[in-house]
Amino acid sequence: MAQLKYKLLPENSAGGILPLNVAIVDYADIQQCGLTMPQACQIVADNVDGPTAINIMDLTAVTTTSDGIMVPSAIRAMAASDRGKIHPEFGYIPMAEIEHSEALIQKEPHLRQWDINYPGRRLFRGPDVADKPVPVHNVVITGRACNNNSGTEMMHLVTMGEILMPYIGQHVIASGEGKLLTGMSGEHLSVGIGMTTAEKFGRVFSTYRYRAGDTAHGSGAQAKTLKRDIPCIVASKATHAGFVIAALKAGMVPGRDIGCSPVNLAIARAMHLPIDYDNITPRAWLELESVGFSREYLETPVPKLTEAEVLEHADEILPGVDNPQLHTIDELVQTCWAEVKA
Amino acid sequence: MRLMHTKLPDFIRRIREASVKNTPDMKLEIKGMENVQSAKLQSLRTGRIVNAVEEMAVSEGVDHMEILIRPRMPETMHTVIIKGYDKDGKAKKAIVETVDMLVPTEELDLFDCEEVIDRRPKMTVYSKI
């Protein structure tokens, strides 16, 4: 009998910061079992009691982070389950495939990374608006479980606990390559989450909203408090830096092509790569200045670092995550097997 | 006069009457309408709910009942009015805001049930038509 593999971060694990279970299933394993994506989600739901966020990840695809960095994998579908149930209307949604075209890349300049770094891969980010029964967020809900922002922000709707799992950390879990950080999100990550790029069917917004250089939060000095005290599981800073450097080497300019998040700015500054200061909006500057990323700070000369030096000193260069604790994947993630009934 | 939409007090009254129609001692609690002051409710659905209440009241082993009215959409967008009054009770100023609210789906109320009969029609995603 076939067995479906899935990776599980159990509720209350990772030092107690997980308010619900998080399960990650490899799309290739689903195909190997001859299952559809909804069937695979139901099998996971049948095997994990309690509220669970389920993401199906495709390691042959490509996606973008909210601040515009391309990563070689993608969430293909997300679900929320509770005590074996997936709500038939609100519990599951697939992500939309974004077709490659020159017109699209003209509108979304950060996608120039696609042909340079990840040619030929299929692109998925958020769901098609036509698939969304909930007209507000890119969210699925069943019982107590809520999987939001296209699978990167999970909530328990009774205890009201919340966890942020930004995409690159999930890529580490799915690929089995790299290490993970846990901690409180902190002020820099809180500000950075708002520094988006404008995308069709994006992870958070379905339509072209806040371009590179702008902020989706638009809340001045308050932006740093929005996610500051929410626990997170993210990629190690060296792993994160690797993907940002790949984007910068592909010609991406923070504030112009990719988001002006503190992490993108910090790496560009350290490597003496261009930043489009004049394209950053006044309201984005307000938020950046509130965490010390003023134009004056960014333009202050610093020694130029190589790619290897940035990776070696990533923990000092990349801001974000309070009280970070470094983990191997195995310390946080269990590999589980579920029986596939004929 | 029969209306296509039922007045809120009639909706509540008809549910209460249905619970005791064949079971005079039936205890009934209605939850979820506490803050609704006035509303018109679908008459056809009201009739179906009234029939369901009667049916539940005479079901074997049922001693008392709850009617739980929950939002069908688990994420809803709300208008928030921040309103200030002067000492005479005259409205001086209002600030209008919006907030999205995410709530658990009905599974939370159904986990402990031995039997669930779901008679809701499927919701239509109009953009799919």
Short mmCIF file of C-alpha atoms in Angstrom, two decimals, chain A:
data_model
loop_
_atom_site.label_atom_id
_atom_site.label_comp_id
_atom_site.label_asym_id
_atom_site.label_seq_id
_atom_site.Cartn_x
_atom_site.Cartn_y
_atom_site.Cartn_z
CA MET A 1 0.00 0.00 0.00
CA ALA A 2 1.33 3.47 -0.90
CA GLN A 3 2.43 5.84 1.83
CA LEU A 4 2.28 9.63 1.49
CA LYS A 5 5.21 11.42 3.10
CA TYR A 6 4.65 14.75 4.81
CA LYS A 7 6.67 16.98 7.10
CA LEU A 8 5.08 18.05 10.37
CA LEU A 9 5.76 20.83 12.82
CA PRO A 10 3.48 19.83 15.71
CA GLU A 11 1.26 22.24 17.65
CA ASN A 12 3.06 23.70 20.70
CA SER A 13 6.48 22.51 19.45
CA ALA A 14 9.51 24.70 18.59
CA GLY A 15 9.70 25.86 22.17
CA GLY A 16 5.93 26.28 22.32
CA ILE A 17 5.67 28.95 19.61
CA LEU A 18 3.50 26.95 17.18
CA PRO A 19 -0.19 27.64 17.92
CA LEU A 20 -1.30 24.90 15.52
CA ASN A 21 0.19 22.03 13.51
CA VAL A 22 1.90 22.91 10.24
CA ALA A 23 2.24 20.18 7.60
CA ILE A 24 4.23 20.46 4.38
CA VAL A 25 3.71 17.99 1.57
CA ASP A 26 5.97 17.65 -1.48
CA TYR A 27 4.00 17.84 -4.74
CA ALA A 28 6.28 15.14 -6.21
CA ASP A 29 5.25 12.71 -3.44
CA ILE A 30 1.58 13.44 -4.18
CA GLN A 31 2.13 12.66 -7.84
CA GLN A 32 4.03 9.49 -6.98
CA CYS A 33 1.03 8.31 -4.92
CA GLY A 34 -1.32 9.10 -7.83
CA LEU A 35 -3.29 11.61 -5.75
CA THR A 36 -4.82 15.00 -6.46
CA MET A 37 -3.79 17.89 -4.23
CA PRO A 38 -7.18 18.00 -2.36
CA GLN A 39 -6.94 14.23 -1.77
CA ALA A 40 -3.45 14.63 -0.34
CA CYS A 41 -4.60 17.39 2.00
CA GLN A 42 -7.45 15.18 3.21
CA ILE A 43 -5.04 12.31 3.91
CA VAL A 44 -2.88 14.63 6.02
CA ALA A 45 -6.03 15.90 7.78
CA ASP A 46 -7.04 12.30 8.53
CA ASN A 47 -3.68 11.68 10.17
CA VAL A 48 -3.07 14.87 12.15
CA ASP A 49 -5.58 15.54 14.89
CA GLY A 50 -6.26 19.14 15.83
CA PRO A 51 -5.98 22.40 13.91
CA THR A 52 -3.49 22.15 11.05
CA ALA A 53 -2.21 24.38 8.27
CA ILE A 54 -1.26 22.30 5.22
CA ASN A 55 0.95 23.55 2.38
CA ILE A 56 1.74 21.60 -0.77
CA MET A 57 5.14 22.61 -2.09
CA ASP A 58 6.60 21.99 -5.53
CA LEU A 59 10.40 21.92 -5.61
CA THR A 60 10.42 22.09 -9.40
CA ALA A 61 8.53 25.41 -9.52
CA VAL A 62 9.49 28.97 -8.60
CA THR A 63 7.89 31.68 -6.48
CA THR A 64 8.53 35.19 -5.21
CA THR A 65 8.76 36.35 -1.62
CA SER A 66 6.63 39.34 -0.67
CA ASP A 67 9.69 41.59 -1.12
CA GLY A 68 10.31 40.25 -4.61
CA ILE A 69 13.07 37.65 -4.18
CA MET A 70 12.64 34.59 -6.42
CA VAL A 71 13.10 31.18 -4.78
CA PRO A 72 13.26 27.81 -6.61
CA SER A 73 10.10 26.17 -5.23
CA ALA A 74 6.49 27.24 -4.70
CA ILE A 75 3.37 26.56 -2.66
CA ARG A 76 0.95 24.90 -5.10
CA ALA A 77 -2.03 24.73 -2.72
CA MET A 78 -2.90 25.45 0.88
CA ALA A 79 -5.46 23.96 3.23
CA ALA A 80 -6.66 24.26 6.80
CA SER A 81 -7.90 21.19 8.66
CA ASP A 82 -9.27 20.46 12.09
CA ARG A 83 -10.03 17.03 13.59
CA GLY A 84 -9.91 15.38 10.21
CA LYS A 85 -12.13 17.87 8.40
CA ILE A 86 -11.33 20.32 5.62
CA HIS A 87 -14.12 22.83 5.13
CA PRO A 88 -15.65 22.13 1.70
CA GLU A 89 -15.88 25.82 0.79
CA PHE A 90 -13.24 27.65 2.80
CA GLY A 91 -10.71 24.96 3.69
CA TYR A 92 -8.66 24.53 0.51
CA ILE A 93 -7.41 26.65 -2.37
CA PRO A 94 -4.85 26.09 -5.14
CA MET A 95 -2.38 28.75 -6.21
CA ALA A 96 -2.61 30.20 -9.71
CA GLU A 97 0.02 29.48 -12.31
CA ILE A 98 1.42 32.70 -13.74
CA GLU A 99 2.28 32.30 -17.42
CA HIS A 100 5.63 33.60 -18.58
CA SER A 101 5.41 36.54 -20.99
CA GLU A 102 7.42 39.61 -21.87
CA ALA A 103 4.40 41.78 -21.11
CA LEU A 104 4.24 40.35 -17.58
CA ILE A 105 7.96 40.93 -16.98
CA GLN A 106 7.56 44.53 -18.19
CA LYS A 107 4.85 45.04 -15.54
CA GLU A 108 6.73 43.11 -12.84
CA PRO A 109 10.44 43.93 -13.31
CA HIS A 110 11.48 41.69 -10.39
CA LEU A 111 10.52 38.74 -12.62
CA ARG A 112 13.65 39.39 -14.70
CA GLN A 113 15.24 37.04 -12.14
CA TRP A 114 13.10 34.22 -13.57
CA ASP A 115 14.94 33.78 -16.89
CA ILE A 116 18.33 34.53 -15.35
CA ASN A 117 18.25 32.34 -12.22
CA TYR A 118 15.40 29.85 -12.67
CA PRO A 119 14.61 29.52 -16.40
CA GLY A 120 11.85 27.16 -17.44
CA ARG A 121 10.30 26.74 -14.00
CA ARG A 122 6.55 27.21 -13.51
CA LEU A 123 5.64 30.26 -11.37
CA PHE A 124 3.06 30.15 -8.56
CA ARG A 125 2.40 32.79 -5.87
CA GLY A 126 -1.15 33.40 -4.59
CA PRO A 127 -4.56 32.11 -5.72
CA ASP A 128 -6.59 33.28 -8.74
CA VAL A 129 -9.25 35.70 -7.49
CA ALA A 130 -11.83 33.59 -9.35
CA ASP A 131 -11.00 30.67 -7.03
CA LYS A 132 -11.39 32.70 -3.84
CA PRO A 133 -14.63 32.14 -1.94
CA VAL A 134 -13.41 34.57 0.73
CA PRO A 135 -13.15 37.94 -1.00
CA VAL A 136 -10.75 39.50 1.50
CA HIS A 137 -7.49 37.70 2.36
CA ASN A 138 -5.76 34.81 0.57
CA VAL A 139 -6.94 32.59 3.38
CA VAL A 140 -8.34 29.14 4.15
CA ILE A 141 -10.17 28.31 7.37
CA THR A 142 -11.53 25.11 8.88
CA GLY A 143 -12.71 25.05 12.48
CA ARG A 144 -9.95 26.57 14.56
CA ALA A 145 -7.25 26.46 11.88
CA CYS A 146 -6.48 29.47 9.69
CA ASN A 147 -3.79 29.46 6.98
CA ASN A 148 -3.37 32.98 5.65
CA ASN A 149 -1.39 35.04 3.14
CA SER A 150 -1.02 32.09 0.76
CA GLY A 151 0.38 29.77 3.39
CA THR A 152 2.85 32.01 5.23
CA GLU A 153 0.91 33.22 8.28
CA MET A 154 -1.00 30.72 10.40
CA MET A 155 -3.48 31.34 13.23
CA HIS A 156 -5.46 29.39 15.81
CA LEU A 157 -8.83 31.16 15.83
CA VAL A 158 -9.80 30.15 19.38
CA THR A 159 -6.55 30.64 21.31
CA MET A 160 -5.83 33.44 18.81
CA GLY A 161 -2.16 32.45 18.69
CA GLU A 162 -0.30 33.28 15.48
CA ILE A 163 2.94 32.30 13.76
CA LEU A 164 4.76 33.78 10.80
CA MET A 165 6.42 31.34 8.42
CA PRO A 166 7.90 33.51 5.65
CA TYR A 167 8.46 31.62 2.44
CA ILE A 168 12.22 31.00 2.45
CA GLY A 169 11.99 29.12 5.76
CA GLN A 170 9.36 26.83 4.25
CA HIS A 171 11.65 26.32 1.26
CA VAL A 172 14.34 25.13 3.69
CA ILE A 173 11.89 22.65 5.27
CA ALA A 174 10.63 21.34 1.92
CA SER A 175 14.05 21.10 0.29
CA GLY A 176 15.84 19.77 3.37
CA GLU A 177 18.68 22.22 2.67
CA GLY A 178 19.77 24.82 5.21
CA LYS A 179 18.93 25.69 8.79
CA LEU A 180 16.03 27.41 10.52
CA LEU A 181 15.74 30.28 12.97
CA THR A 182 13.01 30.65 15.56
CA GLY A 183 12.31 33.73 17.64
CA MET A 184 10.11 36.78 17.79
CA SER A 185 9.72 38.54 14.45
CA GLY A 186 11.04 41.85 15.72
CA GLU A 187 10.77 45.36 14.32
CA HIS A 188 12.82 44.96 11.13
CA LEU A 189 10.86 41.93 9.93
CA SER A 190 7.64 43.75 10.86
CA VAL A 191 8.59 46.67 8.62
CA GLY A 192 10.06 44.45 5.89
CA ILE A 193 6.88 42.42 5.43
CA GLY A 194 5.19 45.58 4.19
CA MET A 195 7.86 46.38 1.58
CA THR A 196 6.20 44.46 -1.25
CA THR A 197 6.37 44.38 -5.01
CA ALA A 198 3.27 44.82 -7.19
CA GLU A 199 2.10 41.46 -8.55
CA LYS A 200 -0.81 39.77 -10.26
CA PHE A 201 -2.20 37.07 -7.94
CA GLY A 202 0.49 37.80 -5.36
CA ARG A 203 0.98 36.08 -2.05
CA VAL A 204 -0.85 38.80 -0.14
CA PHE A 205 -2.52 41.01 -2.75
CA SER A 206 -4.39 39.69 -5.77
CA THR A 207 -3.93 42.82 -7.88
CA TYR A 208 -1.16 45.33 -8.53
CA ARG A 209 -1.06 47.32 -5.30
CA TYR A 210 2.17 48.45 -3.64
CA ARG A 211 5.16 48.70 -5.99
CA ALA A 212 8.80 48.23 -5.07
CA GLY A 213 9.85 51.27 -3.06
CA ASP A 214 6.46 51.68 -1.40
CA THR A 215 4.93 50.14 1.73
CA ALA A 216 1.75 48.12 2.00
CA HIS A 217 1.52 48.97 5.69
CA GLY A 218 1.55 52.76 5.33
CA SER A 219 1.47 53.13 9.07
CA GLY A 220 4.57 55.19 9.86
CA ALA A 221 6.31 54.43 13.12
CA GLN A 222 3.60 51.91 14.00
CA ALA A 223 4.65 49.52 11.22
CA LYS A 224 7.53 48.20 13.31
CA THR A 225 5.11 47.07 16.02
CA LEU A 226 2.67 45.24 13.72
CA LYS A 227 4.42 41.86 13.67
CA ARG A 228 7.15 42.58 16.24
CA ASP A 229 5.84 40.30 18.98
CA ILE A 230 4.65 37.44 16.77
CA PRO A 231 6.78 34.28 16.81
CA CYS A 232 8.32 33.20 13.56
CA ILE A 233 10.12 30.33 11.91
CA VAL A 234 12.43 31.59 9.16
CA ALA A 235 15.46 30.47 7.20
CA SER A 236 18.87 31.03 8.75
CA LYS A 237 20.24 34.42 7.79
CA ALA A 238 22.97 32.89 5.64
CA THR A 239 20.39 30.90 3.65
CA HIS A 240 18.17 33.97 3.27
CA ALA A 241 21.15 36.08 2.21
CA GLY A 242 22.01 33.55 -0.51
CA PHE A 243 18.68 34.08 -2.27
CA VAL A 244 18.85 37.87 -1.93
CA ILE A 245 22.39 37.92 -3.34
CA ALA A 246 21.23 35.80 -6.29
CA ALA A 247 18.55 38.43 -6.97
CA LEU A 248 20.99 41.33 -6.63
CA LYS A 249 23.47 39.61 -8.97
CA ALA A 250 20.63 39.28 -11.49
CA GLY A 251 20.47 43.08 -11.52
CA MET A 252 17.66 43.63 -9.05
CA VAL A 253 17.75 47.03 -7.36
CA PRO A 254 16.03 47.43 -3.96
CA GLY A 255 13.42 50.17 -4.13
CA ARG A 256 13.11 49.84 -7.91
CA ASP A 257 12.74 46.16 -8.86
CA ILE A 258 12.56 44.42 -5.49
CA GLY A 259 11.08 45.64 -2.21
CA CYS A 260 13.01 48.05 0.00
CA SER A 261 12.88 45.70 3.00
CA PRO A 262 15.63 46.24 5.59
CA VAL A 263 17.17 42.87 4.66
CA ASN A 264 17.38 43.70 0.94
CA LEU A 265 18.77 47.16 1.72
CA ALA A 266 21.30 45.84 4.24
CA ILE A 267 22.77 43.34 1.80
CA ALA A 268 22.89 45.83 -1.10
CA ARG A 269 24.61 48.33 1.21
CA ALA A 270 27.19 45.79 2.39
CA MET A 271 28.03 44.76 -1.19
CA HIS A 272 28.03 48.35 -2.52
CA LEU A 273 25.24 47.50 -4.96
CA PRO A 274 22.75 50.14 -6.17
CA ILE A 275 19.69 51.16 -4.15
CA ASP A 276 17.05 53.36 -5.83
CA TYR A 277 16.80 55.86 -2.98
CA ASP A 278 14.75 58.36 -4.99
CA ASN A 279 12.09 55.78 -5.84
CA ILE A 280 11.40 54.96 -2.18
CA THR A 281 8.22 56.76 -1.17
CA PRO A 282 8.14 59.19 1.77
CA ARG A 283 5.80 56.88 3.67
CA ALA A 284 8.17 53.93 3.16
CA TRP A 285 11.06 56.10 4.40
CA LEU A 286 9.06 56.87 7.55
CA GLU A 287 8.82 53.16 8.33
CA LEU A 288 12.46 52.47 7.44
CA GLU A 289 13.69 55.40 9.53
CA SER A 290 11.71 54.08 12.50
CA VAL A 291 14.05 51.04 12.55
CA GLY A 292 17.21 53.01 11.86
CA PHE A 293 17.30 52.57 8.06
CA SER A 294 17.45 56.26 7.14
CA ARG A 295 18.96 57.37 3.82
CA GLU A 296 21.84 58.90 5.77
CA TYR A 297 22.55 55.53 7.45
CA LEU A 298 22.35 53.64 4.17
CA GLU A 299 24.66 56.12 2.40
CA THR A 300 27.26 56.07 5.17
CA PRO A 301 30.33 54.36 3.66
CA VAL A 302 31.00 50.84 4.89
CA PRO A 303 33.70 48.38 3.82
CA LYS A 304 32.69 46.56 0.63
CA LEU A 305 32.04 42.88 1.30
CA THR A 306 32.15 39.98 -1.13
CA GLU A 307 29.33 37.49 -1.50
CA ALA A 308 31.26 34.99 0.63
CA GLU A 309 31.84 37.60 3.35
CA VAL A 310 28.14 38.50 3.46
CA LEU A 311 27.24 34.83 3.82
CA GLU A 312 29.86 34.36 6.52
CA HIS A 313 28.70 37.40 8.49
CA ALA A 314 25.00 37.14 7.62
CA ASP A 315 23.95 37.05 11.28
CA GLU A 316 25.46 40.51 11.83
CA ILE A 317 24.44 42.05 8.47
CA LEU A 318 20.83 40.91 8.11
CA PRO A 319 18.48 42.57 10.61
CA GLY A 320 15.36 40.87 11.99
CA VAL A 321 14.20 38.23 14.49
CA ASP A 322 14.55 38.92 18.21
CA ASN A 323 16.19 36.30 20.43
CA PRO A 324 17.00 34.10 17.43
CA GLN A 325 17.71 30.42 17.97
CA LEU A 326 19.32 28.38 15.24
CA HIS A 327 18.00 24.85 14.59
CA THR A 328 18.69 22.03 12.22
CA ILE A 329 15.60 21.06 10.23
CA ASP A 330 15.35 17.76 12.14
CA GLU A 331 15.16 19.60 15.45
CA LEU A 332 11.88 21.23 14.40
CA VAL A 333 10.38 19.01 11.71
CA GLN A 334 9.14 15.41 11.89
CA THR A 335 8.93 13.28 8.77
CA CYS A 336 5.63 11.36 8.81
CA TRP A 337 4.00 8.79 6.57
CA ALA A 338 0.27 8.39 5.95
CA GLU A 339 -1.39 5.36 4.50
CA VAL A 340 -3.00 5.94 1.11
CA LYS A 341 -6.16 3.85 1.00
CA ALA A 342 -7.16 2.50 -2.39
#
